[in-house]
Structure formats: structure tokens, C-alpha cells
Amino acid sequence: MSQTQVFHTTAWSAGPGCHGGCGQKVYVEDGKMVRIEGDEAHPWSQGRSCPKVLALTQYMYHPDRITRPLKRVGARGEGRFEPISWDEALDTCEARMKDLRTKYGAESVVFAQGTGRDIGGPITLLCYSFGSPNWVQLGLSGHSCYTPRLGAMKGIFGDFAVADCSQFLEKRYADPQWVPPEIIITWGQDSTTGCPDGFFGHWVVDCMRLGTKIIAVDPRSTWLTSRALHHLQLRPGTDGALALAMINVIISEGLYDREFVEKWVHGFDQLAARAREYPLDKAAAITDLPAADIAAAARAFARAKQAAIQWGVPVDMCADGTSVAQAISCLTAITGNIDKPGGEVIARPSHGVTAYPFSTEELIKLYGEDLIKRMNEKRVGADKYPRVKNFRGWAQPDMVIDQIHSGKPYPIKGAWIQTANIIGGQAARAGFHLEAMQKLEFVVAVDLFHNPTTMALADIVLPAATFPEKNSIRSWWAPLLTIKKHVQVGECRSDWEINFAMAKRFNPEGLARWNSVEDMFDERLAPSGFTFRQLYEQGGWKMPEDGPSKPYRRHERGLLRMDGKPGFNTPTGKVEVYSETFKSWGLDPLPQYTEPPQSATATPDLYRKYPLIMITGARSQLFFHAEHRMIPWLREKMPDPYVEVHPDTAARYGVYDGEWVYLENDMGRVKRKVKVSRRVKAGHVHTMHGWWMPEREGKAPDLFGVWDYQINKIIPGPQSSTSGFGGGQYKTTLCTLTKIEH
Amino acid sequence: MARYAILIDHDYCTGCHTCEVACQQEHSYPVGTNGVTVREYEYEANGRVKIDYLPFFTEHCDFCTARLARQEQPACVKHCQARCMEFGLSNDLGETMKERPRAALFTHVPHR
Ligand code: SF4
Ligand code: SF4
């Protein structure tokens, strides 16, 4: 029998597909991964794993996996691809992209990714080396995934913050500095369903065992809401009114942290005045919640010695997502829960390492002054939305797709799409996205499996590696981590390797000092004192040492500001519940509530026609967004896309459990199997997103059945937020339910 | 006589499916075969909708004999995200059980 070797690594991106961070042990025999298990020595996950990781052998060695570069030989959508060499593939990409750059300018090629994976580094390296300012989560209406929350936190705290589940401490729950939160508000998140935003979801469950009580803000009932002290089952999209009403209760009843507010909060009186506009009865009418429940939850949160908020994308997907995130951050601020044990801790990347450069100085050094100029002048959305202009490098997704379609104000002719199944995944107005993108002259898709997007659009497909097949680093909060290559599958390459090779072709001088991606990692890791190899060899992870990356109470110790003075990293040095930063950008410095674009009050006629509020996008441990439907061990546990329908609604529409129906509105209709369930209220339905059928015909027009099942086909756009970030209508679109006549 | 058993903390199974895939990987079980399957219960109590889960063990469960020989935890127990399962001897676990508000103890003799 051949010998089995066991190696450690970190999961992130392709494989489980998720935001990653957990430690895994890879069992290798004859160059093949034969098994994978959780790594007990890893502080993040402590030996645990998830279904997607444990099914990884079926993913990596799946017969349908793309393992060689491909070029399209038939017409787009015909599904005819031929294997080519890496050299030919990269030569083609280089020639075609340079051609577009010459004809239309570098900004005519967009670089599209999906969610928060190990893509931001490699894709910006390529995008900026090519010279384009247009890095975008194409399809994600309002960029409604964490960016609104990040923007709000930056404006209020001057930093990001996360619920403190001891994740910055090496001894974790056993560290004597840490105490469990008395309360965690799970706001728009079922934490048991996955690990978003650098947070292992079951940390919340760990805290519950240690005594934490839950306040669940969720329109649905779940395992978590079943066990919550308070379940605020609000009308989808009304989170802003709820948060403001809670602020009002806490301030008007004098339950806020006086000492903290006096010393550290800027704009308290203005916030108090704004919150007074949301008395309980008004908020109750907006949210469909009993006034007493709102008050009780607010009191419990404020009275807790330490309390945290763990939130999800529904916050971003409110009509004005950033504003809702502002309101929720204000709850943390006025209760003095920032950067204290068991509260909301300031989250900085471990050891100050960022996996890729953000600062203007670094960008200029690597890519030249011209790029910065183009980012300010040509980046789609930067002229319209101050927050797009001032916060991070993203282009505004809704505007990008409109511009691809219209060619105005300048043409967009090419797309580099990196592990993002836009058409089968995040694209609201999915049909319009396909129509617009068909106009593109050249499309590259880096992916692992064919999907509706590769099938419909790709001219070149490049095969990407899963995490056991690649080297990388990770510094998403803590710990600092390595991802280490232990096996090779086919000719697949990591996103870093692919983009590094391409970027060198566009920007040889800027990248001259690196011969390999590992050279780059070494340079990025320099603040930690480790090289990539050293960090891997000493265990693959390192928790922050004392300093700006390690909690607690850094504002008191002068660890947050450049000038070394005590205080927060904001213009006033205080937590700005009245945000001077937003004010300087011409935005409302205070949180406010906006009604969803479609609702009984906003669009009464539409509501009469489509009286069901359709919540989409609840997460599952089995699938990551539009992935994994071809993995047998996962798919067998959820073979069909279902819609949760309350028994009263089912009776009203005359549908029974297990029956296939259409969810329908003016944009079209999508098939779903009815699951009669009290998880949703009457008047709401919920269905999961990301469905297409890998077992169906891939070529157009079928595209793996995507038009039968892609729920985002009937989600409207563009986004509805004032800042350009937030307001994708994924949780609040109206629909009806119709029987399928046979 | 004490036997091997698994104690399930009924309050904490979140239905994450990890145990199921852990078992399938460990035994290379094909689709449709599993040592453990997770069941969901939806009901009402105290005016609230309740969602509970419970892992149900089948005859395909061998208590991970091969892992035991290597002094490793059963695959399901090790990977459970909610840490709601404990493996041990039925007598010991019976004692532990007394402290749990809601718990289920599963035991069987594998490979009858
Ligand atoms: S003990 Fe082993 S065999 Fe039994 S259910 Fe768990 S993983 Fe499967
Ligand atoms: S792994 Fe644990 S929490 Fe998850 S379904 Fe199985 S028993 Fe329940």
C-alpha cells in the first residue's frame, strides 16, 4: 500500500467556495488527495469542518471539472470548446486584451469577481497591471454584500469591527481576557448556515453554550430564532426603522453608556434627535413587529454588560443599505460596546499584513500615476456616487452592466471573469446581464466547472485550482494564515499564478522585482517578520501580537490613530454617530430609514398584483451560492430548489407540499418546489438563490436550465441606495405563486 | 455491560449536515448510503415556531472502527460544527446525560 502523507493548510475559495479561514488536514497518496479532515491544532475552527470541505474529493476529481485551458470553437453558446496549451491561452488573452486597450482604452475591459474570496488580490493585480480602473462584482446589485457595512463602520468607527467570539486570541475561549457576550444580536443572519465575512458561523453557537443569549432579527424562523431570547420577525427590508427605534428606546430611557458617550461619542444629540423620529408605534407599523418586542429587545441589549452584533447581507440589501448599517453601528456605539471583551471588537488584519496593496502610495509604486488618475476619472460610478469614489476600488455594478449595454459614456468591450458565475449567480436582472454581456468582444472566464456564464459567454476558459492545489496567504482579520499547495490536478493553476503570469505581460517593469507569487507573498508578509515558507512551517497560522491588531480598548491606548494619540481613527478622534466623513462627501451623516422600492405602501398597485414578499438567498451549508449542485454527497441532501410557503398561503393558493409551482412577477417566472412550512410568515415566501442544473444541457438556450431556476431573473435592478452601495432588491421583491398546469 | 455509544445534545444540533458528509467520506459511502442522517422537526411551542434537528444513526454506522483503532474520534463526532455529539461508553455517557436538559443516547452493536 502506498504511504499516506498528511499536511495542514487553510481553506479559502475554490473547493468550499466560501470566505474561508478554517484549518484543514489534507491526506495525500501518490500525489492525489484521498481525504480531508479538520485540523485540531487550528485556532479558527478547532478541528471542525463543513460538508463542502468534507466532500472535496468529489469536487476536485469530478469528471466534469475543467482541467485544461479551453478555447471556444463554435459560436457563443454552442458549447463547443477545445483544449489548448497554457501558452496559447495566455498569448490569446494578451493579444485580444491589448487590442481592446489600443482601440478603446484600458477602461474598456472590466475585471469581475464574485464574493469575498482569494480573488481580490490576484484580480486587482491583473486589472491594475492592465491599466483598467474597473474592478467590479458584476451582477451584485448595489454591491450589496458587506461593502455597505464596511463603509458604514469606517465612517463611524474609523475602522471595521466584528462580534467578539475570542477569534483574535490564541487560547480562544480559554483566554482569561475574554468574556462571552451576554447578548449577541444576530441581525439578518442565521449564523449556523456558514462562515461569511471572516467569521466561523458556529462561534455564535459556541458562545451560546457559554451563556450568550440571542436576539434574532430575522423574518424567518430558524434553529437560532427558536432558541432566541427575542425573535424580531420583521418585515423584510425594514431593519433601518427597527434599529432607529431601538436607538430611540435606549436613549430616551437613559439606558446608553453615559461614560462612554461623554468621552468617546461625537454627535450624540443629533443622533438622539434623528432617532426621536422613530417612536415605537411608528416603527411597529413599519416593521410589522409588536412595539413591546422592539422595546424589550432594545432594553435587553442595552442592559447587557457586554453585547455584540453579528450581521449579514440583508442589512446591505435594505433599500439604503449603508444607512441601515450606520444605524446598527450606532447601537454598538451608544452602548459602549466597541473594542471591549465580548463586545464588538475592532478588526484589523493580523500583523498589519494586507494580502494586496490598498494605499495610494503602494498603488502608484506598482502601477504608476496614470492608474490613480483613471480610477478617479474613469471608474464607473465614481463620478456619480461619493462613496464609490472614496471607499475602496470598486466600480458600481449596476452602472457597469448598463454601460456594457449602452456603450455610454464610453464603450466596455471585454471582461475578465474570475470564478464568478454571473448569469447563474448574483446577477439581478440576470436576463439583461446576458443580453448586455453578449455584446462584449472578448470574455475570459477563470473557473473550475462549466456553468451558464462560461457556456454563454466565454471565449477562453482557464482552469483554476482548489485550495489544496495552491499557495496563498490570508490576512482577513486573524490569524495570519498560509494556504499551501500539496497536490496538482490536471493543468489547473491558482488564481494568483494565472493572474501573475498575465499581469507580467502587461506591467513587466512594475512587477519586475518578483519572480514568483511566493516572492510577492514574502513581501506582503514582511510586517509579520515571516516569509511564506517560515509561516507555513511554524504551523501555518499566527495570532496577532500586542499592538494595533490585537484587542482590547485600543482607543484608550493610542493604538488606532496614525498620530499615536488615544482615540478612534476618525476626523474627531471619536466614534462618529454623526459621521463627519459622510458629511464631507455630501451624504447624510446620520442614519435614516427608506422603504423598500416595492412594498404595500411604496407600490400599492404592484402589491395587489403580487402580494407575496419574496425573500431570497438564505444560505445553506451544502452549497455556496451557485456552486456545488454537481457534487453527489451534497446535492443528494437538497436535490431540488424549494420555496418555503406558510400553510395559510399554501391553502390560499391551493398548492400542496412537494408540488412544483412558478414564482412570478412582471419580470418572468421561475420554477420551485413547494415546502409548506411555518419558517416563513403568511405573506412572505423564501427561496434559495444560485440554482441551475449541471445535469441539464449546457448549450444555449438551455444553459443548464438556468432560465427555469435562476431566481435573480425576476429580481429587479438597478439598486436603490443613495450612496451606490446597498439596495439590491434580493430580499424584498414582490411576486405571486402560480400552479404549473400539466 | 458498557458499550460504545454517542450522546447527542438535543438542544444544539443545528442541522449543519457535517456529520453526514463526514461519515460518507470516511467510509466512501455512495449517495443514498450513510451511517447518520439528520432529521428536521418543525413545530410550535410557547407561541413560537421551533426548528429542531437530530442525527439519526443507521445500520451503516460502525462507530468508525478503523478510526477507533487509530485512537481517533468518529468522523461525525470530530467534525460536528455545533460540537453536540460525544463518543464514549454508554455508562459514562449516561452519567453525562443527567446534566443535559435534552439529550439522546444512541448505542448499537455494529456489524451484527
Ligand atoms: S460513528 Fe462513524 S460510522 Fe457512525 S455515523 Fe459517525 S461517522 Fe458514521
Ligand atoms: S454535525 Fe452536529 S450539528 Fe451538524 S447536523 Fe450533525 S449532529 Fe447536527
Coordinates of N, CA, C and O in Angstrom, one line a residue, chain A residues 1-55:
Chain A
M1 N 0.8 -1.2 0.0 CA 0.0 0.0 0.0 C 0.9 1.2 0.0 O 1.9 1.3 0.7
S2 N 0.4 2.2 -0.7 CA 1.3 3.4 -0.8 C 1.1 4.2 0.5 O 0.1 4.2 1.2
Q3 N 2.1 5.0 0.8 CA 2.1 5.8 2.0 C 1.2 7.0 2.0 O 1.1 7.7 1.0
T4 N 0.4 7.2 3.1 CA -0.4 8.4 3.1 C 0.4 9.5 3.9 O 0.9 9.3 4.9
Q5 N 0.5 10.7 3.3 CA 1.1 11.8 4.0 C 0.0 12.8 4.3 O -1.0 13.0 3.6
V6 N 0.2 13.5 5.5 CA -0.8 14.4 6.0 C -0.2 15.8 6.1 O 0.9 15.9 6.7
F7 N -0.8 16.8 5.5 CA -0.3 18.2 5.5 C -1.4 19.1 6.0 O -2.6 18.8 5.9
H8 N -1.0 20.2 6.6 CA -2.0 21.2 7.0 C -2.1 22.3 6.0 O -1.2 22.6 5.3
T9 N -3.3 22.9 6.0 CA -3.5 24.1 5.2 C -4.7 24.8 5.6 O -5.4 24.4 6.6
T10 N -5.1 25.9 4.9 CA -6.2 26.7 5.3 C -7.2 26.6 4.1 O -6.8 26.7 3.0
A11 N -8.5 26.5 4.4 CA -9.5 26.5 3.3 C -9.9 27.9 3.0 O -10.1 28.7 3.9
W12 N -9.9 28.3 1.7 CA -10.4 29.5 1.3 C -10.7 29.4 -0.2 O -9.8 28.9 -0.9
S13 N -11.8 29.9 -0.7 CA -12.1 30.0 -2.1 C -12.4 28.6 -2.7 O -12.9 27.7 -2.0
A14 N -12.0 28.4 -3.9 CA -12.4 27.2 -4.7 C -12.2 26.0 -3.9 O -11.2 25.7 -3.3
G15 N -13.3 25.1 -3.9 CA -13.4 23.9 -3.1 C -14.7 24.1 -2.3 O -15.8 23.9 -2.9
P16 N -14.6 24.6 -1.1 CA -15.8 25.0 -0.4 C -16.4 26.3 -1.0 O -17.6 26.5 -0.9
G17 N -15.6 27.1 -1.7 CA -16.1 28.3 -2.4 C -16.2 29.5 -1.5 O -16.4 30.6 -1.9
C18 N -16.1 29.3 -0.2 CA -16.6 30.3 0.8 C -15.5 31.3 1.1 O -14.5 31.4 0.6
H19 N -15.9 32.1 2.2 CA -14.9 33.1 2.6 C -13.8 32.5 3.5 O -12.9 33.3 3.9
G20 N -13.9 31.3 3.8 CA -12.8 30.5 4.3 C -12.3 30.9 5.7 O -12.9 31.6 6.4
G21 N -11.1 30.4 6.0 CA -10.4 30.7 7.2 C -10.2 29.5 8.1 O -9.4 29.5 9.0
C22 N -10.8 28.3 7.8 CA -10.7 27.2 8.7 C -9.5 26.3 8.4 O -9.0 26.3 7.2
G23 N -9.0 25.6 9.4 CA -7.8 24.8 9.2 C -8.1 23.4 8.8 O -9.0 22.8 9.5
Q24 N -7.5 22.9 7.8 CA -7.8 21.5 7.3 C -6.5 20.7 7.2 O -5.5 21.2 6.9
K25 N -6.7 19.4 7.3 CA -5.6 18.5 7.1 C -5.9 17.7 5.8 O -6.9 17.1 5.6
V26 N -4.9 17.7 4.9 CA -5.0 17.1 3.6 C -4.3 15.8 3.6 O -3.1 15.7 3.9
Y27 N -4.9 14.7 3.2 CA -4.3 13.4 3.2 C -4.0 13.0 1.8 O -4.9 13.0 0.9
V28 N -2.7 12.8 1.5 CA -2.2 12.6 0.1 C -1.6 11.3 -0.1 O -0.8 10.8 0.7
E29 N -2.0 10.6 -1.2 CA -1.5 9.3 -1.6 C -1.1 9.4 -3.0 O -2.0 9.7 -3.8
D30 N 0.1 9.1 -3.4 CA 0.5 9.1 -4.8 C 0.1 10.4 -5.5 O -0.4 10.4 -6.6
G31 N 0.3 11.5 -4.8 CA 0.0 12.8 -5.5 C -1.5 13.1 -5.6 O -1.8 14.1 -6.2
K32 N -2.3 12.3 -5.0 CA -3.7 12.6 -5.0 C -4.3 12.8 -3.6 O -3.9 12.1 -2.7
M33 N -5.2 13.8 -3.5 CA -5.8 13.9 -2.2 C -6.9 12.9 -2.0 O -7.8 12.8 -2.8
V34 N -6.7 12.0 -1.0 CA -7.6 10.9 -0.8 C -8.7 11.2 0.3 O -9.7 10.6 0.4
R35 N -8.3 12.2 1.1 CA -9.2 12.5 2.3 C -8.9 13.9 2.8 O -7.8 14.4 2.6
I36 N -9.9 14.5 3.5 CA -9.6 15.8 4.1 C -10.3 15.8 5.5 O -11.4 15.3 5.6
E37 N -9.6 16.4 6.5 CA -10.3 16.4 7.8 C -9.9 17.8 8.4 O -8.9 18.4 8.1
G38 N -10.7 18.1 9.4 CA -10.4 19.4 10.2 C -9.1 19.2 11.0 O -8.8 18.2 11.4
D39 N -8.5 20.4 11.1 CA -7.2 20.4 11.8 C -7.4 20.8 13.3 O -7.8 22.0 13.6
E40 N -7.2 19.9 14.2 CA -7.5 20.2 15.6 C -6.6 21.3 16.2 O -6.9 21.9 17.2
A41 N -5.4 21.4 15.6 CA -4.4 22.4 16.1 C -4.7 23.8 15.6 O -4.0 24.8 16.0
H42 N -5.8 24.0 14.8 CA -6.0 25.3 14.2 C -7.0 26.1 15.1 O -8.1 25.6 15.4
P43 N -6.7 27.3 15.5 CA -7.5 28.0 16.5 C -8.8 28.5 15.9 O -9.7 28.8 16.7
W44 N -8.9 28.6 14.6 CA -10.1 29.2 14.0 C -11.3 28.3 14.1 O -12.4 28.7 14.5
S45 N -11.0 27.0 13.7 CA -12.1 26.1 13.6 C -12.0 24.9 14.6 O -12.9 24.2 14.7
Q46 N -10.8 24.8 15.2 CA -10.6 23.8 16.2 C -11.0 22.4 15.8 O -11.7 21.7 16.6
G47 N -10.6 22.0 14.7 CA -10.8 20.6 14.3 C -12.1 20.4 13.5 O -12.4 19.3 12.9
R48 N -13.0 21.4 13.4 CA -14.2 21.2 12.8 C -14.1 21.4 11.3 O -13.1 21.9 10.7
S49 N -15.2 21.0 10.6 CA -15.1 21.1 9.1 C -16.6 21.4 8.7 O -17.4 21.6 9.5
C50 N -16.8 21.3 7.4 CA -18.2 21.5 6.9 C -18.4 20.5 5.8 O -17.5 19.9 5.2
P51 N -19.7 20.4 5.4 CA -20.0 19.4 4.3 C -19.2 19.7 3.0 O -18.8 18.8 2.3
K52 N -19.1 21.0 2.7 CA -18.4 21.3 1.4 C -17.0 20.9 1.4 O -16.4 20.5 0.4
V53 N -16.3 21.1 2.5 CA -14.9 20.7 2.6 C -14.8 19.1 2.6 O -14.0 18.6 1.9
L54 N -15.7 18.5 3.4 CA -15.6 17.0 3.5 C -15.9 16.3 2.2 O -15.6 15.2 2.0
A55 N -16.6 17.0 1.3 CA -16.9 16.4 0.0 C -15.9 16.8 -1.0 O -16.1 16.6 -2.2

